[in-house]
Amino acid sequence: MSAPAQPTYPWTQVRVWRSYTPYTSGSNVVTVYQDFNTQLTDQGYRLVSRNQRGNELSATYRGNNGTAQLYIRLVNGQFEVRINR
């Protein structure tokens, strides 16, 4: 029996990935962060540091393939999410 395939996320295909998601009621930078934290963990990264200031959150991860930086901020009614690897 083979191991289950790991999910593939769009940000794994590029060094710098950016996405914009419209704000919806009840969402905030922490709820958006939780989704991406799960994705990064699925890809073998572990959280090293996290910093939140108002509507901005940044986190640093380390993994076998190096370091990943996650940036999330709420601007003009939408979340900007950036992952640099």
GROMACS .gro file of C-alpha atoms in nm:
model
   85
    1MET     CA    1   0.000   0.000   0.000
    2SER     CA    2   0.140   0.341  -0.095
    3ALA     CA    3   0.148   0.645   0.130
    4PRO     CA    4  -0.126   0.903   0.075
    5ALA     CA    5  -0.023   1.187  -0.154
    6GLN     CA    6   0.047   1.520   0.012
    7PRO     CA    7  -0.178   1.801  -0.109
    8THR     CA    8  -0.019   2.038  -0.358
    9TYR     CA    9  -0.068   2.408  -0.296
   10PRO     CA   10  -0.015   2.678  -0.562
   11TRP     CA   11   0.256   2.853  -0.356
   12THR     CA   12   0.478   2.542  -0.367
   13GLN     CA   13   0.544   2.600  -0.738
   14VAL     CA   14   0.713   2.942  -0.707
   15ARG     CA   15   0.964   3.123  -0.483
   16VAL     CA   16   0.739   3.424  -0.421
   17TRP     CA   17   0.364   3.376  -0.423
   18ARG     CA   18   0.097   3.642  -0.370
   19SER     CA   19  -0.280   3.616  -0.348
   20TYR     CA   20  -0.568   3.849  -0.269
   21THR     CA   21  -0.883   3.723  -0.098
   22PRO     CA   22  -1.190   3.938  -0.035
   23TYR     CA   23  -1.275   4.000   0.329
   24THR     CA   24  -1.578   3.809   0.453
   25SER     CA   25  -1.765   3.864   0.776
   26GLY     CA   26  -1.608   3.676   1.065
   27SER     CA   27  -1.269   3.635   0.901
   28ASN     CA   28  -0.955   3.807   1.022
   29VAL     CA   29  -0.579   3.775   0.981
   30VAL     CA   30  -0.571   3.494   1.240
   31THR     CA   31  -0.830   3.278   1.061
   32VAL     CA   32  -0.648   3.330   0.730
   33TYR     CA   33  -0.317   3.251   0.904
   34GLN     CA   34  -0.455   2.924   1.043
   35ASP     CA   35  -0.529   2.798   0.690
   36PHE     CA   36  -0.181   2.881   0.562
   37ASN     CA   37  -0.015   2.753   0.878
   38THR     CA   38  -0.180   2.416   0.811
   39GLN     CA   39  -0.059   2.423   0.449
   40LEU     CA   40   0.299   2.504   0.548
   41THR     CA   41   0.296   2.233   0.815
   42ASP     CA   42   0.162   1.984   0.558
   43GLN     CA   43   0.466   2.066   0.344
   44GLY     CA   44   0.711   1.989   0.627
   45TYR     CA   45   0.771   2.341   0.759
   46ARG     CA   46   0.769   2.418   1.131
   47LEU     CA   47   0.686   2.753   1.285
   48VAL     CA   48   0.986   2.946   1.420
   49SER     CA   49   0.828   3.283   1.499
   50ARG     CA   50   0.500   3.468   1.461
   51ASN     CA   51   0.424   3.839   1.504
   52GLN     CA   52   0.089   4.012   1.478
   53ARG     CA   53   0.029   4.385   1.483
   54GLY     CA   54  -0.328   4.493   1.419
   55ASN     CA   55  -0.439   4.375   1.075
   56GLU     CA   56  -0.094   4.241   0.981
   57LEU     CA   57   0.060   3.907   1.069
   58SER     CA   58   0.398   3.762   0.975
   59ALA     CA   59   0.542   3.420   1.048
   60THR     CA   60   0.872   3.247   0.977
   61TYR     CA   61   0.902   2.875   0.911
   62ARG     CA   62   1.192   2.636   0.864
   63GLY     CA   63   1.186   2.310   0.674
   64ASN     CA   64   1.407   2.068   0.485
   65ASN     CA   65   1.386   2.295   0.182
   66GLY     CA   66   1.489   2.612   0.369
   67THR     CA   67   1.297   2.901   0.516
   68ALA     CA   68   0.949   3.030   0.433
   69GLN     CA   69   0.808   3.371   0.527
   70LEU     CA   70   0.431   3.417   0.549
   71TYR     CA   71   0.283   3.770   0.540
   72ILE     CA   72  -0.087   3.843   0.576
   73ARG     CA   73  -0.253   4.184   0.593
   74LEU     CA   74  -0.601   4.324   0.556
   75VAL     CA   75  -0.602   4.618   0.313
   76ASN     CA   76  -0.896   4.787   0.140
   77GLY     CA   77  -1.140   4.508   0.221
   78GLN     CA   78  -0.921   4.218   0.112
   79PHE     CA   79  -0.650   3.998   0.256
   80GLU     CA   80  -0.311   4.011   0.089
   81VAL     CA   81  -0.124   3.686   0.147
   82ARG     CA   82   0.241   3.647   0.048
   83ILE     CA   83   0.471   3.350   0.090
   84ASN     CA   84   0.842   3.388   0.018
   85ARG     CA   85   1.055   3.074   0.011
   0.00000   0.00000   0.00000
